[in-house]
Tab-separated table of C-alpha atoms and ligand atoms in Angstrom:
chain	number	residue	atom	x	y	z
A	98	PRO	CA	-25.578	5.931	2.010
A	99	ASP	CA	-22.555	3.698	1.607
A	100	VAL	CA	-19.927	4.558	-0.970
A	101	ALA	CA	-19.380	1.831	-3.571
A	102	PRO	CA	-16.300	-0.263	-2.840
A	103	VAL	CA	-13.335	0.087	-5.162
A	104	LEU	CA	-11.893	-3.125	-3.698
A	105	SER	CA	-13.546	-6.071	-1.967
A	106	VAL	CA	-11.662	-9.029	-0.632
A	107	ASN	CA	-13.993	-11.906	0.162
A	108	ASN	CA	-12.888	-14.676	2.426
A	109	ILE	CA	-9.392	-15.174	1.091
A	110	GLU	CA	-7.180	-17.970	2.270
A	111	VAL	CA	-3.491	-18.241	1.543
A	112	ILE	CA	-1.475	-21.386	1.929
A	113	TYR	CA	2.300	-21.099	1.575
A	114	ASP	CA	4.254	-24.028	0.163
A	115	ARG	CA	1.052	-26.094	-0.071
A	116	VAL	CA	0.903	-26.622	3.706
A	117	ILE	CA	1.251	-23.451	5.755
A	118	LEU	CA	-2.175	-21.849	6.161
A	119	VAL	CA	-1.381	-18.176	6.737
A	120	LEU	CA	-4.610	-16.342	5.876
A	121	LYS	CA	-7.670	-18.061	7.263
A	122	GLY	CA	-10.518	-16.302	5.504
A	123	VAL	CA	-9.840	-12.554	5.377
A	124	SER	CA	-12.541	-10.196	4.105
A	125	LEU	CA	-12.267	-6.455	3.764
A	126	THR	CA	-13.563	-3.544	1.747
A	127	VAL	CA	-12.059	-0.274	0.589
A	128	PRO	CA	-14.648	2.330	-0.410
A	129	GLU	CA	-13.963	4.468	-3.431
A	130	GLY	CA	-11.742	7.349	-2.353
A	131	GLY	CA	-11.091	5.778	1.049
A	132	ILE	CA	-8.034	5.254	3.203
A	133	VAL	CA	-8.291	1.934	5.017
A	134	ALA	CA	-5.706	0.642	7.488
A	135	LEU	CA	-4.730	-3.000	7.756
A	136	LEU	CA	-3.227	-3.364	11.197
A	137	GLY	CA	-1.566	-6.105	13.186
A	138	ALA	CA	1.689	-7.285	14.696
A	139	ASN	CA	4.661	-8.579	12.805
A	140	GLY	CA	3.636	-11.818	11.107
A	141	ALA	CA	-0.127	-11.311	11.422
A	142	GLY	CA	-0.578	-11.548	7.652
A	143	LYS	CA	-0.675	-7.956	6.404
A	144	THR	CA	1.924	-8.350	3.675
A	145	THR	CA	0.420	-11.664	2.627
A	146	THR	CA	-2.991	-10.002	2.226
A	147	LEU	CA	-1.562	-7.265	0.007
A	148	LYS	CA	0.393	-9.757	-2.071
A	149	ALA	CA	-2.675	-11.944	-2.481
A	150	ILE	CA	-4.583	-8.932	-3.836
A	151	SER	CA	-1.741	-8.040	-6.238
A	152	ASN	CA	-1.276	-11.648	-7.257
A	153	LEU	CA	2.358	-11.503	-6.208
A	154	LEU	CA	2.370	-14.814	-4.345
A	155	GLY	CA	4.354	-17.605	-5.937
A	156	ALA	CA	1.931	-20.121	-7.405
A	157	GLU	CA	4.934	-21.805	-8.987
A	158	ARG	CA	6.371	-22.411	-5.522
A	159	GLY	CA	3.136	-23.969	-4.326
A	160	ASP	CA	1.452	-20.938	-2.755
A	161	VAL	CA	-2.312	-21.220	-3.032
A	162	THR	CA	-4.841	-18.391	-2.833
A	163	LYS	CA	-8.577	-19.006	-2.462
A	164	GLY	CA	-11.489	-16.609	-2.300
A	165	ALA	CA	-12.634	-13.675	-4.380
A	166	ILE	CA	-10.976	-10.330	-5.048
A	167	ILE	CA	-13.093	-7.727	-6.773
A	168	PHE	CA	-11.579	-4.492	-8.067
A	169	LYS	CA	-13.852	-1.899	-9.707
A	170	GLY	CA	-16.612	-4.455	-9.941
A	171	GLU	CA	-14.595	-7.198	-11.635
A	172	ARG	CA	-12.986	-10.374	-10.379
A	173	VAL	CA	-9.213	-9.981	-10.570
A	174	GLU	CA	-7.716	-13.055	-8.898
A	175	ALA	CA	-6.533	-14.487	-12.199
A	176	LEU	CA	-4.933	-11.289	-13.518
A	177	SER	CA	-1.175	-10.825	-13.699
A	178	PRO	CA	0.257	-8.101	-11.465
A	179	ASN	CA	0.938	-5.980	-14.565
A	180	GLU	CA	-2.630	-6.248	-15.792
A	181	LEU	CA	-3.856	-5.198	-12.368
A	182	VAL	CA	-1.535	-2.180	-12.495
A	183	ARG	CA	-2.972	-1.306	-15.911
A	184	ARG	CA	-6.439	-1.384	-14.396
A	185	GLY	CA	-5.352	0.985	-11.653
A	186	CYS	CA	-4.291	-1.053	-8.613
A	187	ILE	CA	-0.614	-1.032	-7.640
A	188	GLN	CA	1.347	-2.233	-4.640
A	189	VAL	CA	4.215	-0.356	-3.001
A	190	MET	CA	6.266	-3.063	-1.391
A	191	GLU	CA	7.625	-3.060	2.107
A	192	GLY	CA	11.269	-2.046	2.219
A	193	ARG	CA	10.911	0.550	-0.526
A	194	HIS	CA	12.569	-1.339	-3.383
A	195	CYS	CA	14.053	1.466	-5.424
A	196	PHE	CA	16.670	0.665	-8.011
A	197	GLY	CA	19.790	1.870	-6.219
A	198	HIS	CA	21.890	2.266	-9.366
A	199	LEU	CA	19.283	4.451	-11.099
A	200	THR	CA	18.625	8.112	-10.345
A	201	ILE	CA	15.455	9.145	-8.557
A	202	GLU	CA	14.012	10.405	-11.835
A	203	GLU	CA	14.882	7.207	-13.677
A	204	ASN	CA	13.212	5.253	-10.876
A	205	LEU	CA	10.072	7.355	-11.245
A	206	LEU	CA	10.032	6.828	-14.998
A	207	THR	CA	10.183	3.043	-14.553
A	208	GLY	CA	6.797	3.407	-12.874
A	209	ALA	CA	5.231	4.368	-16.192
A	210	TYR	CA	6.132	1.046	-17.824
A	211	THR	CA	2.590	-0.301	-18.046
A	212	ARG	CA	1.281	2.834	-19.728
A	213	ARG	CA	0.440	3.092	-23.358
A	214	ASP	CA	0.114	6.858	-23.556
A	215	GLY	CA	2.943	9.036	-24.744
A	216	GLY	CA	5.833	11.049	-23.389
A	217	GLY	CA	3.913	14.292	-22.857
A	218	ALA	CA	1.479	12.785	-20.379
A	219	ILE	CA	4.302	11.006	-18.591
A	220	ARG	CA	6.271	14.246	-18.328
A	221	GLN	CA	3.195	15.908	-16.842
A	222	ASP	CA	2.800	13.178	-14.263
A	223	LEU	CA	6.443	13.467	-13.324
A	224	GLU	CA	5.710	17.115	-12.546
A	225	MET	CA	2.673	16.040	-10.530
A	226	VAL	CA	4.875	13.661	-8.473
A	227	TYR	CA	7.446	16.412	-7.908
A	228	SER	CA	4.723	18.797	-6.797
A	229	TYR	CA	3.753	16.366	-4.011
A	230	PHE	CA	7.333	15.390	-3.206
A	231	PRO	CA	9.556	18.485	-3.543
A	232	ARG	CA	12.422	16.491	-2.010
A	233	LEU	CA	12.337	14.158	-4.986
A	234	ARG	CA	12.678	17.089	-7.341
A	235	GLU	CA	15.729	18.272	-5.426
A	236	ARG	CA	17.215	14.796	-5.575
A	237	ARG	CA	16.090	13.923	-9.102
A	238	SER	CA	19.620	13.361	-10.396
A	239	SER	CA	20.922	11.474	-7.358
A	240	LEU	CA	21.350	7.729	-7.462
A	241	ALA	CA	18.522	6.313	-5.357
A	242	GLY	CA	20.983	4.105	-3.504
A	243	TYR	CA	22.617	7.207	-2.057
A	244	THR	CA	19.418	8.861	-0.848
A	245	SER	CA	17.932	8.565	2.634
A	246	GLY	CA	15.372	5.991	3.737
A	247	GLY	CA	12.644	8.615	3.700
A	248	GLU	CA	13.541	9.727	0.191
A	249	GLN	CA	13.523	6.135	-0.986
A	250	GLN	CA	10.063	5.637	0.500
A	251	MET	CA	8.891	8.775	-1.294
A	252	CYS	CA	10.482	7.494	-4.478
A	253	ALA	CA	8.639	4.171	-4.145
A	254	ILE	CA	5.302	5.954	-3.723
A	255	GLY	CA	6.149	8.394	-6.523
A	256	ARG	CA	6.993	5.533	-8.845
A	257	ALA	CA	3.630	3.925	-8.092
A	258	LEU	CA	1.902	7.235	-8.903
A	259	MET	CA	3.500	7.178	-12.348
A	260	SER	CA	1.172	4.314	-13.271
A	261	ARG	CA	-1.809	6.650	-12.645
A	262	PRO	CA	-3.392	4.364	-10.067
A	263	THR	CA	-6.850	4.623	-8.598
A	264	MET	CA	-5.721	2.476	-5.683
A	265	ILE	CA	-2.395	1.988	-3.924
A	266	LEU	CA	-1.651	-0.949	-1.640
A	267	LEU	CA	0.952	0.580	0.628
A	268	ASP	CA	2.975	-1.831	2.742
A	269	GLU	CA	4.450	-0.428	5.942
A	270	PRO	CA	5.568	3.007	4.756
A	271	SER	CA	6.681	3.947	8.276
A	272	MET	CA	9.203	1.132	8.553
A	273	GLY	CA	12.549	2.339	9.863
A	274	LEU	CA	11.707	6.036	9.527
A	275	ALA	CA	11.843	8.762	12.159
A	276	PRO	CA	8.399	9.840	13.435
A	277	GLN	CA	8.563	13.263	11.826
A	278	LEU	CA	9.282	11.755	8.437
A	279	VAL	CA	6.485	9.224	8.867
A	280	GLU	CA	4.130	12.096	9.519
A	281	GLU	CA	5.389	13.942	6.439
A	282	ILE	CA	4.761	10.889	4.259
A	283	PHE	CA	1.308	10.263	5.707
A	284	GLU	CA	0.399	13.895	5.101
A	285	ILE	CA	1.282	13.450	1.447
A	286	VAL	CA	-0.759	10.237	1.296
A	287	LYS	CA	-3.685	12.220	2.597
A	288	GLN	CA	-3.214	14.946	-0.006
A	289	LEU	CA	-3.032	12.359	-2.775
A	290	ASN	CA	-6.245	10.890	-1.447
A	291	VAL	CA	-8.046	14.214	-1.311
A	292	ASN	CA	-6.649	15.911	-4.427
A	293	GLU	CA	-6.078	12.996	-6.794
A	294	GLY	CA	-8.796	10.681	-5.505
A	295	VAL	CA	-6.380	7.797	-4.932
A	296	SER	CA	-7.724	5.129	-2.553
A	297	PHE	CA	-5.308	3.486	-0.143
A	298	LEU	CA	-5.086	0.170	1.648
A	299	LEU	CA	-2.393	0.843	4.173
A	300	ALA	CA	-0.680	-2.043	5.986
A	301	GLU	CA	0.940	-0.692	9.140
A	302	GLN	CA	2.389	-1.767	12.450
A	303	ASN	CA	2.320	1.857	13.508
A	304	THR	CA	-1.310	1.721	14.664
A	305	ASN	CA	-1.311	5.167	16.144
A	306	MET	CA	-0.215	6.902	12.976
A	307	ALA	CA	-2.325	4.724	10.674
A	308	LEU	CA	-5.512	5.396	12.643
A	309	LYS	CA	-4.824	9.097	12.493
A	310	TYR	CA	-4.984	9.079	8.701
A	311	ALA	CA	-7.273	6.162	7.852
A	312	LYS	CA	-11.019	6.401	8.110
A	313	TYR	CA	-11.549	2.715	8.759
A	314	GLY	CA	-9.338	-0.080	10.041
A	315	TYR	CA	-9.062	-3.861	10.167
A	316	ILE	CA	-6.977	-5.645	12.757
A	317	LEU	CA	-5.391	-8.920	11.769
A	318	GLU	CA	-4.215	-11.502	14.238
A	319	ASN	CA	-2.830	-14.793	13.146
A	320	GLY	CA	-4.353	-14.628	9.673
A	321	ARG	CA	-7.831	-13.525	10.720
A	322	VAL	CA	-9.626	-10.204	11.065
A	323	VAL	CA	-10.358	-9.966	14.777
A	324	LEU	CA	-11.756	-6.451	14.823
A	325	ASP	CA	-12.759	-3.768	12.361
A	326	GLY	CA	-14.408	-0.390	12.581
A	327	GLU	CA	-14.212	3.344	12.055
A	328	ALA	CA	-10.767	4.646	12.975
A	329	SER	CA	-12.277	6.873	15.649
A	330	ALA	CA	-13.977	3.871	17.284
A	331	LEU	CA	-10.836	1.731	17.105
A	332	ARG	CA	-8.817	4.475	18.780
A	333	GLU	CA	-11.235	4.377	21.697
A	334	ASN	CA	-11.455	0.573	21.880
A	335	GLU	CA	-9.945	-0.753	25.143
A	336	ASP	CA	-8.258	-3.778	23.532
A	337	VAL	CA	-6.792	-1.651	20.780
A	338	LYS	CA	-5.504	0.814	23.356
A	339	GLU	CA	-3.943	-1.916	25.436
A	340	PHE	CA	-2.432	-4.088	22.714
A	341	TYR	CA	-1.806	-1.738	19.822
A	342	LEU	CA	-1.620	1.816	21.049
A	343	GLY	CA	0.527	1.149	24.084
A	344	VAL	CA	-1.749	2.889	26.558
A	345	GLY	CA	-3.350	0.422	28.949
B	217	ATP	P1	5.356	-8.061	8.566
B	217	ATP	O1	5.137	-6.867	9.392
B	217	ATP	O2	6.558	-8.840	8.963
B	217	ATP	O3	5.301	-7.800	7.104
B	217	ATP	P2	2.851	-9.290	8.219
B	217	ATP	O4	1.683	-9.047	9.100
B	217	ATP	O5	2.876	-8.563	6.948
B	217	ATP	O6	4.162	-9.016	8.985
B	217	ATP	P3	3.234	-11.645	6.677
B	217	ATP	O7	4.537	-11.186	6.145
B	217	ATP	O8	2.056	-11.606	5.799
B	217	ATP	O9	2.891	-10.846	8.002
B	217	ATP	O10	3.436	-13.117	7.240
B	217	ATP	C1	2.384	-13.900	7.780
B	217	ATP	C2	2.910	-15.261	8.153
B	217	ATP	O11	3.285	-15.971	6.967
B	217	ATP	C3	4.138	-15.244	9.051
B	217	ATP	O12	3.991	-16.255	9.998
B	217	ATP	C4	5.268	-15.553	8.087
B	217	ATP	O13	6.300	-16.224	8.761
B	217	ATP	C5	4.617	-16.451	7.063
B	217	ATP	N1	5.223	-16.350	5.734
B	217	ATP	C6	5.431	-15.204	5.042
B	217	ATP	N2	5.967	-15.469	3.833
B	217	ATP	C7	6.093	-16.814	3.735
B	217	ATP	C8	6.580	-17.716	2.719
B	217	ATP	N3	7.013	-17.279	1.552
B	217	ATP	N4	6.572	-19.040	2.993
B	217	ATP	C9	6.091	-19.483	4.185
B	217	ATP	N5	5.627	-18.707	5.161
B	217	ATP	C10	5.616	-17.379	4.961
């Protein structure tokens, strides 16, 4: 029996600046409690897909999004990014985006801005974040701008957790990090998935690592899904091996 999807993206198209067709009808599904990888080379359209879901594209600049996005059974294309966060879907942007002049703890607390519950619950969630990321606890009083790339990535994920999400859209967490640190972060993603029930849509160029942690994957090329399947099947696929896993 199939698990109900928490997120369905149906045939979305994105046009940048009114003319540049970048997504040419992308469809994908994330089952409740799933980790799904969105794979593809630089420029394939991974970030654009995540931003289309979060409604972070610039309509005012002439970016157009078509198609349907359904989160927890409801159409969400017209919602503001904040409203989507309130409903439980949050994006962690590529490049980590911590506030460099705030401490790690202050950064984490900014993640609770959409919440309407009080200080006690927020304090508790801060503890929850520190329990998954002990390094953040150690660095809680450091200015984020002076912490390492790995710590900033952890801080970005931790901040997202402070909104109590059911789903995180995680854009390229491995970017610029040493393999061991990437593994450490992916292990924590897995624990969050198992223990907290958070679903993940994980955009990654690091196919090898992503397919180790995701259960299912979609491969984007030039704005289209060219292949999708169980992670185990993708790992064995000859084209995936040759073009994405670097073993011909
Ligand atoms: P990356 O790993 O670099 O994030 P990606 O797979 O996420 O790659 P996107 O960033 O979604 O790819 O980019 C898809 C295509 O859209 C690329 O050709 C890119 O040049 C183009 N593009 C991205 N942002 C804009 C924009 N604001 N205006 C016009 N074109 C854009």
